[in-house]
Coordinates of C-alpha atoms in Angstrom, one line a residue:
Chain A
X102 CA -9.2 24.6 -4.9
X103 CA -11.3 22.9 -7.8
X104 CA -8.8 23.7 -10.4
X105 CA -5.8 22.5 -8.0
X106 CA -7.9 19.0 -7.0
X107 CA -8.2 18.2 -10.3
X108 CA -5.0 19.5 -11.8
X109 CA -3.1 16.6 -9.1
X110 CA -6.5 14.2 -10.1
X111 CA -4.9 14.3 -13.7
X112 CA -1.2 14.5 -13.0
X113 CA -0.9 11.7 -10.3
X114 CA -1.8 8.7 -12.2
X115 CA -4.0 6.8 -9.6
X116 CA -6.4 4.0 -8.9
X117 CA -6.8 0.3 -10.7
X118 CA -4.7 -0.1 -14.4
X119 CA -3.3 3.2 -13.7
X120 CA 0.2 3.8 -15.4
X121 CA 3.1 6.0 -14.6
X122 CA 4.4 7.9 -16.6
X123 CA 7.8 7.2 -15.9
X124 CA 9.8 4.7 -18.5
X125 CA 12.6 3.4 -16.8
X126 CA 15.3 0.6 -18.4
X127 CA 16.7 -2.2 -16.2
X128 CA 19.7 0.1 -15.0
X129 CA 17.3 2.7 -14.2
X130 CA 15.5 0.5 -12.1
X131 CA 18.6 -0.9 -10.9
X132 CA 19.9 2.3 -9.5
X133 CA 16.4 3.3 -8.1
X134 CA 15.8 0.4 -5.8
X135 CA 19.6 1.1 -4.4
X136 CA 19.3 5.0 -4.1
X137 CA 15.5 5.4 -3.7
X138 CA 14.6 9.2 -2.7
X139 CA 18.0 10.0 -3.7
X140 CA 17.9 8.3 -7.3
X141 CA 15.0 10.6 -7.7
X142 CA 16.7 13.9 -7.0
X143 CA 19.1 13.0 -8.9
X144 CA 16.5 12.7 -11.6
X145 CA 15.3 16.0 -11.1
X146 CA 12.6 15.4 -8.8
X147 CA 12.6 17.6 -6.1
X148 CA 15.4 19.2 -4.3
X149 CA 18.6 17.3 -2.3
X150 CA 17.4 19.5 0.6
X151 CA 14.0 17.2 0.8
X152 CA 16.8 14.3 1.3
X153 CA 17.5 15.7 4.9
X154 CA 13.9 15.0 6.3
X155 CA 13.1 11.6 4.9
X156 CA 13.9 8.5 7.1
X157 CA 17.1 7.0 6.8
X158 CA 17.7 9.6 3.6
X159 CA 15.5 8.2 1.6
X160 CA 17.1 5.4 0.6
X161 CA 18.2 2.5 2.8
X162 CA 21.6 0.8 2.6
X163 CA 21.8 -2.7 1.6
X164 CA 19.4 -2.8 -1.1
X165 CA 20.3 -5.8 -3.6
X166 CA 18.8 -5.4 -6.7
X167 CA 20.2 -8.7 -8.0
X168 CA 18.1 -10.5 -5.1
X169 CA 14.5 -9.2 -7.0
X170 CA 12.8 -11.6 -9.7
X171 CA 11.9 -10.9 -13.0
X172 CA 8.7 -11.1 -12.3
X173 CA 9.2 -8.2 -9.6
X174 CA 10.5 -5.9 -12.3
X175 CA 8.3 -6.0 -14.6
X176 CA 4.9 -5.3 -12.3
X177 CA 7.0 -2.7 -10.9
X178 CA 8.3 -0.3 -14.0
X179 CA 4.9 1.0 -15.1
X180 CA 3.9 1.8 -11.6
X181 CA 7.0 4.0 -10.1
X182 CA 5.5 7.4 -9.5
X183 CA 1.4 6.0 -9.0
X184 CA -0.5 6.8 -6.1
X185 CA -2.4 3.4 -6.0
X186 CA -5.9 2.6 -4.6
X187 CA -8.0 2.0 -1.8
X188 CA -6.7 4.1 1.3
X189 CA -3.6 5.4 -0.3
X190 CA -4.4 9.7 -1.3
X191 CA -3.2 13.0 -1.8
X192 CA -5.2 15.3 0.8
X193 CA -4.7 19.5 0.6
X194 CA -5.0 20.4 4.2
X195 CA -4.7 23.4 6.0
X196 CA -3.3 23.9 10.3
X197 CA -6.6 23.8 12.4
X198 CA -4.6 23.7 15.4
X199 CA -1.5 24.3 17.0
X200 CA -0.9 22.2 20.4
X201 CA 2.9 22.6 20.7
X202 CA 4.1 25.9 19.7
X203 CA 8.1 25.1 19.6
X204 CA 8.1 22.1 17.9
X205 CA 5.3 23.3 15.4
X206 CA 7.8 26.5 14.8
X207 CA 10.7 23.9 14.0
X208 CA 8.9 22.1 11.4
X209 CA 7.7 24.9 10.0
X210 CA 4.0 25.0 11.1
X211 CA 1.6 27.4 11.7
X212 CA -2.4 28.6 11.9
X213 CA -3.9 28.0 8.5
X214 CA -0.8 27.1 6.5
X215 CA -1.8 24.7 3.5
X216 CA -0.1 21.5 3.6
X217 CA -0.2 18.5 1.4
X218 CA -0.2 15.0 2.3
X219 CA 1.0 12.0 0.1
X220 CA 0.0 8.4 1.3
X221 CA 1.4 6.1 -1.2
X222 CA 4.3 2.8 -0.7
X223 CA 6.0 0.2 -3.1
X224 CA 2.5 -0.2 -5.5
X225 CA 2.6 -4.0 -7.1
X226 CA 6.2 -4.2 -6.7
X227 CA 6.6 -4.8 -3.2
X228 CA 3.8 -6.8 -3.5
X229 CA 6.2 -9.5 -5.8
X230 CA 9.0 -9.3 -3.4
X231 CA 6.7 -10.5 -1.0
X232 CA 4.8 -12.9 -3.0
X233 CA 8.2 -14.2 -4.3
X234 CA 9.8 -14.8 -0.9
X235 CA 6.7 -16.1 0.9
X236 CA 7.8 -19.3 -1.6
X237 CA 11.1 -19.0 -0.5
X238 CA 10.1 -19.1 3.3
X239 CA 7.4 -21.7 2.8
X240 CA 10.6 -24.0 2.2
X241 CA 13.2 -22.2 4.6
X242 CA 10.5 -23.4 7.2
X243 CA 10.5 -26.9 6.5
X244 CA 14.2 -26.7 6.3
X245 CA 14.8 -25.0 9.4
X246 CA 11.8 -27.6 11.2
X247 CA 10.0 -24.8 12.6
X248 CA 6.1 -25.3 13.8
X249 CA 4.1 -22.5 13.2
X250 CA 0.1 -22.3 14.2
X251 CA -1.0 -20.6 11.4
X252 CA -0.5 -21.0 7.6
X253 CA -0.3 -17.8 7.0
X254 CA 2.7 -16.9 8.7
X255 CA 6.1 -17.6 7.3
X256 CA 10.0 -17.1 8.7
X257 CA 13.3 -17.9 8.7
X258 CA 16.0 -17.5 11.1
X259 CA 17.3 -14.2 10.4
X260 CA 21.0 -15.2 9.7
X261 CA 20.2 -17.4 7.7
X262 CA 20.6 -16.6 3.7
X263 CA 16.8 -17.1 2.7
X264 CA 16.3 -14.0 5.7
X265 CA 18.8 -12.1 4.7
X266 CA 18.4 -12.3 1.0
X267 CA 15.2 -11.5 1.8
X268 CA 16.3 -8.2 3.8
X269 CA 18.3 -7.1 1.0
X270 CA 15.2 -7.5 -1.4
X271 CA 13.0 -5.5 1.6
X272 CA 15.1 -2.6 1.7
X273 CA 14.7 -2.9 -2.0
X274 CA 11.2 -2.7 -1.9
X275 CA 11.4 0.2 0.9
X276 CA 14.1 2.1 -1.5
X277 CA 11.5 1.8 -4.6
X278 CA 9.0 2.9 -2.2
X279 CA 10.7 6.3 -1.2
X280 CA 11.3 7.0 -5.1
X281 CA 7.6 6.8 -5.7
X282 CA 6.6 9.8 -3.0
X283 CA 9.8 11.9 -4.3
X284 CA 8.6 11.7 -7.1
X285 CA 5.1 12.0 -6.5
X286 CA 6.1 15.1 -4.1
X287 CA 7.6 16.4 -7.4
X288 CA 4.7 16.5 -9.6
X289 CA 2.7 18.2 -6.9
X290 CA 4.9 20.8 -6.6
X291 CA 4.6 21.5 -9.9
X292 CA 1.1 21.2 -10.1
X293 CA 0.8 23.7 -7.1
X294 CA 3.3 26.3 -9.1
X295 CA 1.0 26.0 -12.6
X296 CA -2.6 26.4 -10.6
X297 CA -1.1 29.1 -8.6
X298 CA 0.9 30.6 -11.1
X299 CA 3.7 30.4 -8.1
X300 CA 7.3 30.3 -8.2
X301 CA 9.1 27.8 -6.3
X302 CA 10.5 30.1 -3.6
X303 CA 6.7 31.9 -3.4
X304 CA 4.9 28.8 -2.4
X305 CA 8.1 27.5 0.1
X306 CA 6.6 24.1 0.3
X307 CA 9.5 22.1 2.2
X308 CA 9.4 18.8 3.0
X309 CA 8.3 18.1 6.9
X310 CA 9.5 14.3 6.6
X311 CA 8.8 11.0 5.0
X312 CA 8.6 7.9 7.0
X313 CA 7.6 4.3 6.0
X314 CA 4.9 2.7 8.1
X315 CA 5.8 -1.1 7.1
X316 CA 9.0 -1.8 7.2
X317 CA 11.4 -4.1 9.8
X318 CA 14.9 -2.6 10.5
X319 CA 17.6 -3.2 12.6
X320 CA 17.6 -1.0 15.1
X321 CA 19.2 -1.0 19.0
X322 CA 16.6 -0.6 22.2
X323 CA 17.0 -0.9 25.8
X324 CA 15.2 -4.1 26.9
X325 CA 15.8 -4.5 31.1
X326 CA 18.2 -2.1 30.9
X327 CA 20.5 -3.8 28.6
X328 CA 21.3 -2.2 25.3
X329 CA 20.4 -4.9 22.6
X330 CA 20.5 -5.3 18.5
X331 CA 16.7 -6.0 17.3
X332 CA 14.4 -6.2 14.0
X333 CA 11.5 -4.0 14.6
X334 CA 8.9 -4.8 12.6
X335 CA 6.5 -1.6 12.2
X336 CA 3.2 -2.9 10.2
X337 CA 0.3 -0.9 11.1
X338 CA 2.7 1.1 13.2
X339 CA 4.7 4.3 12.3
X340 CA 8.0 5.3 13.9
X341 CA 8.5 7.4 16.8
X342 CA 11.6 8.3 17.9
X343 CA 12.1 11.0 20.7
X344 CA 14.2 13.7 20.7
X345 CA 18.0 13.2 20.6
X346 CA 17.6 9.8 18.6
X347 CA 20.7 9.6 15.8
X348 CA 18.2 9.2 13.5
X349 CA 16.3 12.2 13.7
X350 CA 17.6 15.0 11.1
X351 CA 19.6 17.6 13.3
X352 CA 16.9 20.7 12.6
X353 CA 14.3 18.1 14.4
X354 CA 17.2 16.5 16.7
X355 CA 15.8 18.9 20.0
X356 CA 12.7 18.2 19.5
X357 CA 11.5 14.4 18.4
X358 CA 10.9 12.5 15.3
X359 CA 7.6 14.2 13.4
X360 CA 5.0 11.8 13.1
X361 CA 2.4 12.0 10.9
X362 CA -0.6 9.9 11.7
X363 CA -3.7 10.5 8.6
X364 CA -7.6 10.0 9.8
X365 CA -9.9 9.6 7.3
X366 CA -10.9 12.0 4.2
X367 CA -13.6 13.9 5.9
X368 CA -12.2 14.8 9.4
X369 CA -8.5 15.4 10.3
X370 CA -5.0 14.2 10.6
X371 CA -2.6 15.0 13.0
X372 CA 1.3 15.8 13.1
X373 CA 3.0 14.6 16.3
X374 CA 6.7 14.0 17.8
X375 CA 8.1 10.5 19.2
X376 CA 8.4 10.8 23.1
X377 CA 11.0 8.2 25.5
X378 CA 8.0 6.9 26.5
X379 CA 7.8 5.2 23.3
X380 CA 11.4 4.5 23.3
X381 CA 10.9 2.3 26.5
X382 CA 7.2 1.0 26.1
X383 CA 7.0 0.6 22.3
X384 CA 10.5 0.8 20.6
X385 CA 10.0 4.0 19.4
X386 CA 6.6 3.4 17.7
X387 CA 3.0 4.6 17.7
X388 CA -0.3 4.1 15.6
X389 CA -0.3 4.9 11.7
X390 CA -3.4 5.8 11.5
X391 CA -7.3 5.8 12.3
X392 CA -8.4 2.2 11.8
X393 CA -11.7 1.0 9.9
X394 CA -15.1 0.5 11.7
X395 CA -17.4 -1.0 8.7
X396 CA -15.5 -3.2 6.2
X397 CA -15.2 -2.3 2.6
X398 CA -19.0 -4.1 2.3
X399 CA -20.4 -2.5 4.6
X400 CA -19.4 1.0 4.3
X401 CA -20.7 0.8 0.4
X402 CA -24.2 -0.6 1.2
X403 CA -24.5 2.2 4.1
X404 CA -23.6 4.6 1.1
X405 CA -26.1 3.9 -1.3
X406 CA -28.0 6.1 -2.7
X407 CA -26.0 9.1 -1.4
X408 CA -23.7 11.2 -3.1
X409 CA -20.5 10.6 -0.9
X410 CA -18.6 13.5 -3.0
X411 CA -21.7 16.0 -2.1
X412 CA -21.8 15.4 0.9
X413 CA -18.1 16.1 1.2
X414 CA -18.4 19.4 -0.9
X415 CA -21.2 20.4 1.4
X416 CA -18.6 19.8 4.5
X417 CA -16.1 21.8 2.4
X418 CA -13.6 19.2 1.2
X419 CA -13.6 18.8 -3.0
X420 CA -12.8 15.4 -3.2
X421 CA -12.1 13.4 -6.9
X422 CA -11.6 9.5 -6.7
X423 CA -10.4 7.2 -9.7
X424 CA -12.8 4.1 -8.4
X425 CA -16.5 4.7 -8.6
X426 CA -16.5 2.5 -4.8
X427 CA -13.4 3.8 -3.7
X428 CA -15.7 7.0 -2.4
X429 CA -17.7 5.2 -0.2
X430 CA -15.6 2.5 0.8
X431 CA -13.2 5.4 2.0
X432 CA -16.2 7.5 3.8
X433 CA -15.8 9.2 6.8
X434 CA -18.2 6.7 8.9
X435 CA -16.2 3.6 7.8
X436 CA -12.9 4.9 9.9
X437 CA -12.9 5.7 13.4
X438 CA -12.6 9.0 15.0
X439 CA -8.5 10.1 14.5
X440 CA -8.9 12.6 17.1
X441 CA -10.5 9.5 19.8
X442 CA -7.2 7.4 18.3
X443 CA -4.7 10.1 18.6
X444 CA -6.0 11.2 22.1
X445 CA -5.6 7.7 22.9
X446 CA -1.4 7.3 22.0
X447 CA -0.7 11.0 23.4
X448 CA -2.6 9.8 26.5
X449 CA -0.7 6.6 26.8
X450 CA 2.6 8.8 26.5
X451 CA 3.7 7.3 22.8
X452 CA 3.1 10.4 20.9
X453 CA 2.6 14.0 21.4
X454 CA 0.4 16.0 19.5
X455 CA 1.7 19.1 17.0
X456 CA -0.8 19.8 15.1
X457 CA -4.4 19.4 13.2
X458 CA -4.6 19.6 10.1
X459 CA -8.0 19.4 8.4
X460 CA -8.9 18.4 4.7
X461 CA -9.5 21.1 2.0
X462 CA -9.3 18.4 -1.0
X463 CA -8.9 15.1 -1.8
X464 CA -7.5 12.7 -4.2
X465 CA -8.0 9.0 -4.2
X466 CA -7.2 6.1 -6.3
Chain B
X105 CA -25.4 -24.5 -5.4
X106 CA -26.4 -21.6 -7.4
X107 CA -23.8 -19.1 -6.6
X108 CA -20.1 -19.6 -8.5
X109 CA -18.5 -17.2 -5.4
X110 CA -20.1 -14.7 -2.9
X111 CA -18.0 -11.9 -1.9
X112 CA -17.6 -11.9 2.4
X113 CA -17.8 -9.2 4.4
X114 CA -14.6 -8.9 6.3
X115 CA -13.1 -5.9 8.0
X116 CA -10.0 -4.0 6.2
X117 CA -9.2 -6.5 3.7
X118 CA -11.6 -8.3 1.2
X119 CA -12.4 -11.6 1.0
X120 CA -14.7 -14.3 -1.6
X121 CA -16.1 -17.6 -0.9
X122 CA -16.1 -19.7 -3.9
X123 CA -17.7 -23.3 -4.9
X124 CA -17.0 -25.5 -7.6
X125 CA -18.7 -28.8 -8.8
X126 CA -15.0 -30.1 -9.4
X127 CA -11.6 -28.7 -8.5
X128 CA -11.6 -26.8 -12.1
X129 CA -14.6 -25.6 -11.1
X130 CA -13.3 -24.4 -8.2
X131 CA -10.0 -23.0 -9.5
X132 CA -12.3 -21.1 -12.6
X133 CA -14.7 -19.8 -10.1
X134 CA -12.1 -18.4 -7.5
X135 CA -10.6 -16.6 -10.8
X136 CA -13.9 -15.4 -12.1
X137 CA -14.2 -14.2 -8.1
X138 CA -11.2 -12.5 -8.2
X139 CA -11.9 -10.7 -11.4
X140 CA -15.3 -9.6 -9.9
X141 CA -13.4 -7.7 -7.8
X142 CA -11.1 -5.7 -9.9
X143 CA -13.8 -5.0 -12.3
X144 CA -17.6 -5.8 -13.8
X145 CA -17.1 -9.1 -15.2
X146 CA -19.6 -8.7 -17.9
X147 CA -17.5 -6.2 -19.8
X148 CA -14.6 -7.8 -20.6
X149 CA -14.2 -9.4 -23.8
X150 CA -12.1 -12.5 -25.2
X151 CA -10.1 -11.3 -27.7
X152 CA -6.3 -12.5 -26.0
X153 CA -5.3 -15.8 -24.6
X154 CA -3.0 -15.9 -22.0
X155 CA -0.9 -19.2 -21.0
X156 CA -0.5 -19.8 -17.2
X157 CA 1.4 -22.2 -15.5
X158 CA 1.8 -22.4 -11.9
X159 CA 3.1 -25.1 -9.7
X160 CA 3.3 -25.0 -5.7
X161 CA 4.2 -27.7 -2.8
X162 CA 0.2 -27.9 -1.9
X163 CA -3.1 -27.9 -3.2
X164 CA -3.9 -24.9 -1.1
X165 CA -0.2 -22.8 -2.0
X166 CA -1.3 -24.3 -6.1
X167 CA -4.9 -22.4 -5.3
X168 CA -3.2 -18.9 -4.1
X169 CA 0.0 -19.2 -6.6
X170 CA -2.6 -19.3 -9.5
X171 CA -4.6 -15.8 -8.0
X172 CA -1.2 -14.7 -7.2
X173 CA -0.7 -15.2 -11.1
X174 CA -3.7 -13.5 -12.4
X175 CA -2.9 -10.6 -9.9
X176 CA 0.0 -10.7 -11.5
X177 CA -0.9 -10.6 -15.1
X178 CA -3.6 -8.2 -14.3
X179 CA -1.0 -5.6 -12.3
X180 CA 1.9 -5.4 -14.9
X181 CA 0.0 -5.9 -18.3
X182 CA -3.7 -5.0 -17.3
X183 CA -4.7 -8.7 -18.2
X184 CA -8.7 -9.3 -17.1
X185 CA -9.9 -12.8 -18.3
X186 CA -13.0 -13.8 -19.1
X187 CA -13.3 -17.3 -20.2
X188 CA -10.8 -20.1 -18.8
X189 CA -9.7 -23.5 -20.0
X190 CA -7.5 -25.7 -17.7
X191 CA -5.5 -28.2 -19.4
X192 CA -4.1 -29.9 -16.4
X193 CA -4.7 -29.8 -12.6
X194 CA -3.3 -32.0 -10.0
X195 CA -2.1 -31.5 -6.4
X196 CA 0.7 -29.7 -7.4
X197 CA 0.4 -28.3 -10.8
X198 CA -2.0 -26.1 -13.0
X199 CA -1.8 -25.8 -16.7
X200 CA -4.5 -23.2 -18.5
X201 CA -5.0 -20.8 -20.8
X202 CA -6.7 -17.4 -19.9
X203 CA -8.8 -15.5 -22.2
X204 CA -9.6 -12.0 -21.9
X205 CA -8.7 -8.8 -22.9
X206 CA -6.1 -5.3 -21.9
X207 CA -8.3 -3.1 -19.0
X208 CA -9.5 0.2 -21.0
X209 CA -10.2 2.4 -18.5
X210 CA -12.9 4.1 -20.5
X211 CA -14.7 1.2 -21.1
X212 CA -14.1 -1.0 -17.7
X213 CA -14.9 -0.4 -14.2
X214 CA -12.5 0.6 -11.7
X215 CA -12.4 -1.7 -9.0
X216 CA -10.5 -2.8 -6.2
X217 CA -6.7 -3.0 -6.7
X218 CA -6.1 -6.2 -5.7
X219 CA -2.2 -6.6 -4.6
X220 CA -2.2 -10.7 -3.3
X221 CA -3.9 -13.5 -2.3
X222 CA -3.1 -14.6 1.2
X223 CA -3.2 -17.9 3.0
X224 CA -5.5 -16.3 5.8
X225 CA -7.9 -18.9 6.8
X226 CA -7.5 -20.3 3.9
X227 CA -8.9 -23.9 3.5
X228 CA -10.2 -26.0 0.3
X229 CA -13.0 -28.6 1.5
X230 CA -15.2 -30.6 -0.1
X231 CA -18.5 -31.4 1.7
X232 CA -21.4 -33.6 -0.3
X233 CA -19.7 -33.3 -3.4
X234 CA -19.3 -29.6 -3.4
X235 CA -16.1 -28.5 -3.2
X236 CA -15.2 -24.8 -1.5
X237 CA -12.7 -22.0 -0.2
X238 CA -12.6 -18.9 1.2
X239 CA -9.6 -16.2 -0.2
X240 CA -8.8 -13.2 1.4
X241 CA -6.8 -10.9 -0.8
X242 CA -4.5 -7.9 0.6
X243 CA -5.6 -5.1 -0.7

């Protein structure tokens, strides 16, 4: 497990002025943010097969690269294929706990499997779009005369052509997004095969899914029983669709959307399925994930003078961090319980829990 | 006021609250905040000068344009500044030059990853004098 921690530690660049070690040109890049996962693949990163269990294919359509800035670009080619910092990770975990046999069975679950877990998104380049557009909107608002109560927030009507230029540039963002895990997936892989000494068929480590947990799409819900056209907006919220969505690859169709909802480095994270419930009370969306108790701050001054990575070893979890902070900002005690917050969204019908899966090792950025 | 910026306590995200005889001051200090964050500002060196020019429709969208910038510089070239010279500031407009030096990561700190500055509660004031802000940054 040491020699496997540190083996992804060193071959996932991560944390703060970390560089990939991709080098793409401008058509590179062009093609990536309008085939995402699948200009990955393509690449050699993985296998088509992992296409079939990432949302929408891993790559959204309507993607227009022309709509991104310079300035986007540029922060965004050295950091395809980086993990990031603060809460983004790789965690090696294994099943604790199997709650629903049938769908565990369909994706491919069972006691004391080893799986991995990548959290990672659109690094500094989504960060442009959104810096860039947040101009653009600051004037669409003036231009369209809408009031808003807070500074912070920014629109425009969505037909108009600062939204949906801003869409196209989204989906973009979202495209660039799914690259960066394939590829990321990729390297793990690897680095799995090499510390194992493993073939690819030996280890059989398939994809469960890949879903984006900010992102607005259109999608169609039944609001007072009439079917309608809306942007759902999923920030701090992860997708949930039940069983028999479109949506859903057809291996997963009988049996809901996976979910997969991380707690912090110390405890556990969960795999779950959408349910209607969610379909009717929260268009097909649940939590994304375990929420902080003590801010950033606060978790580091309750940390000092302990050795957060001891600690964790004594526990059983190998843990290696890029940040010296990053440790104790992340800790256990600064997140609340996942098991509380998942009880929580299976009790309230939005989710239904699959499985446990507890922390053997830990990468962060 | 003896402090230049005091980081604040805020949950999920991170924030700094930053004074400034002057609005240079101010504008400086918010940098030097910022940097603070990202790394230990005592290590980095001036050995680079970077030119930044921002402009923005107000003074607060001119304060979180030029972070925005320096996030900027810092995310796609691994540009920390240390000292800062601003040739012109008005309501609208900020001309300076950055100097500083390319993040080693065996000789500088490893931070926060800072990846915006955000207009949450953000509000420049001046009070006896003293000018201030708070910045919260996405992180």
């Amino acid at each position: 497990m040491r020699d496997l921690v540190e083996v992804l530690f060193k071959e996932i660049p991560s944390g703060v002025g970390s560089k990939g070690r991709l080098r793409l040109s401008r058509t590179d890049q062009e093609r990536l943010l309008l085939r995402g996962a699948r200009w990955a693949v393509e690449q050699g990163y993985g296998e088509p097969e992992d296409l079939l269990y990432i949302e929408s294919g891993g790559a959204i359509e309507g993607a227009d690269p022309s709509l991104i800035s310079e300035k986007a670009y540029e922060r965004g080619r050295a950091q395809q294929g980086t993990l990031g910092s603060g809460n983004h990770f790789l965690e090696i975990q294994y099943v604790e706990e199997i709650y629903d046999e049938r769908a565990a069975q369909v994706f491919g679950l069972f006691p004391e499997q080893v799986t991995l877990m990548i959290h990672t998104g659109s690094r500094g380049f989504g960060h442009q779009v959104c810096t860039d557009y947040l101009q653009v909107m600051e004037s669409a608002v003036k231009k369209y005369g809408i009031n808003l109560p807070d500074k912070e927030l920014a629109c425009a009507p969505f037909n108009s052509q600062e939204a949906q230029d801003y869409f196209a540039a989204m989906k973009a963002a979202a495209n660039y997004a799914w690259a960066n895990r394939q590829c990321i997936m990729h390297w793990c892989r690897v680095a799995f095969m090499k510390v194992l000494g493993a073939s690819k068929t030996e280890l059989g480590m398939h994809l469960i899914y890949d879903v984006a947990h900010n992102i607005a799409k259109v999608e169609q819900h039944t609001v007072d029983g009439k079917k309608r056209r809306l942007i759902v907006h999923r920030k701090g919220a992860t997708r949930a669709f039940s069983a028999g969505h479109p949506e859903i690859p057809d291996r997963y169709r009988d049996i809901g959307q996976p979910v997969l909802i991380p707690g912090d480095m110390g405890r556990a994270s969960y795999v779950l399925i959408g349910t209607e419930q969610a379909m009717k009370e929260s268009f097909g969306s649940t939590c994304h994930g375990a929420g902080r108790v003590l801010s950033r701050h606060q978790a580091i001054k309750r940390a000092k003078g302990r050795a957060i990575w001891r600690e964790m070893e004594d526990a059983g979890i190998l843990v290696r961090s890029a940040g010296r902070k990053t440790l104790a900002e992340e800790m256990s005690e600064a997140y609340k319980d996942i098991s509380s917050v998942v009880d929580v969204v299976e009790r309230a019908g939005i989710s239904k829990k699959v499985a446990k899966l507890r922390p053997l090792g830990v990468v962060k950025g | 006021m003896d402090k230049d910026f005091e980081i604040l306590d805020i949950s999920g995200d991170v924030g700094i609250r930053v004074f400034g005889e002057n609005l240079e001051k101010l504008f400086i200090n918010a940098a030097r905040g910022l940097y603070n964050l990202i790394t230990e500002n005592s290590n980095i060196h001036s050995s680079k000068a970077v030119d930044i020019n921002v402009y923005a429709e107000s003074l607060d969208g001119l304060l979180v344009g030029w972070l925005n910038e320096l996030i900027f510089q810092f995310d796609t070239y691994g540009f920390l500044g240390r000292d800062i010279e601003i040739k012109n500031l008005t309501e609208n407009r900020i001309e300076a030059t950055v100097f500083g030096e390319e993040f080693d990561p065996e000789k500088h700190e490893k931070g926060l990853l800072i990846k915006a500055a955000t207009y949450h509660n953000l509000k420049i004031e001046k009070q006896n004098g003293l000018w201030s802000v708070e910045v919260i940054f996405d992180i």
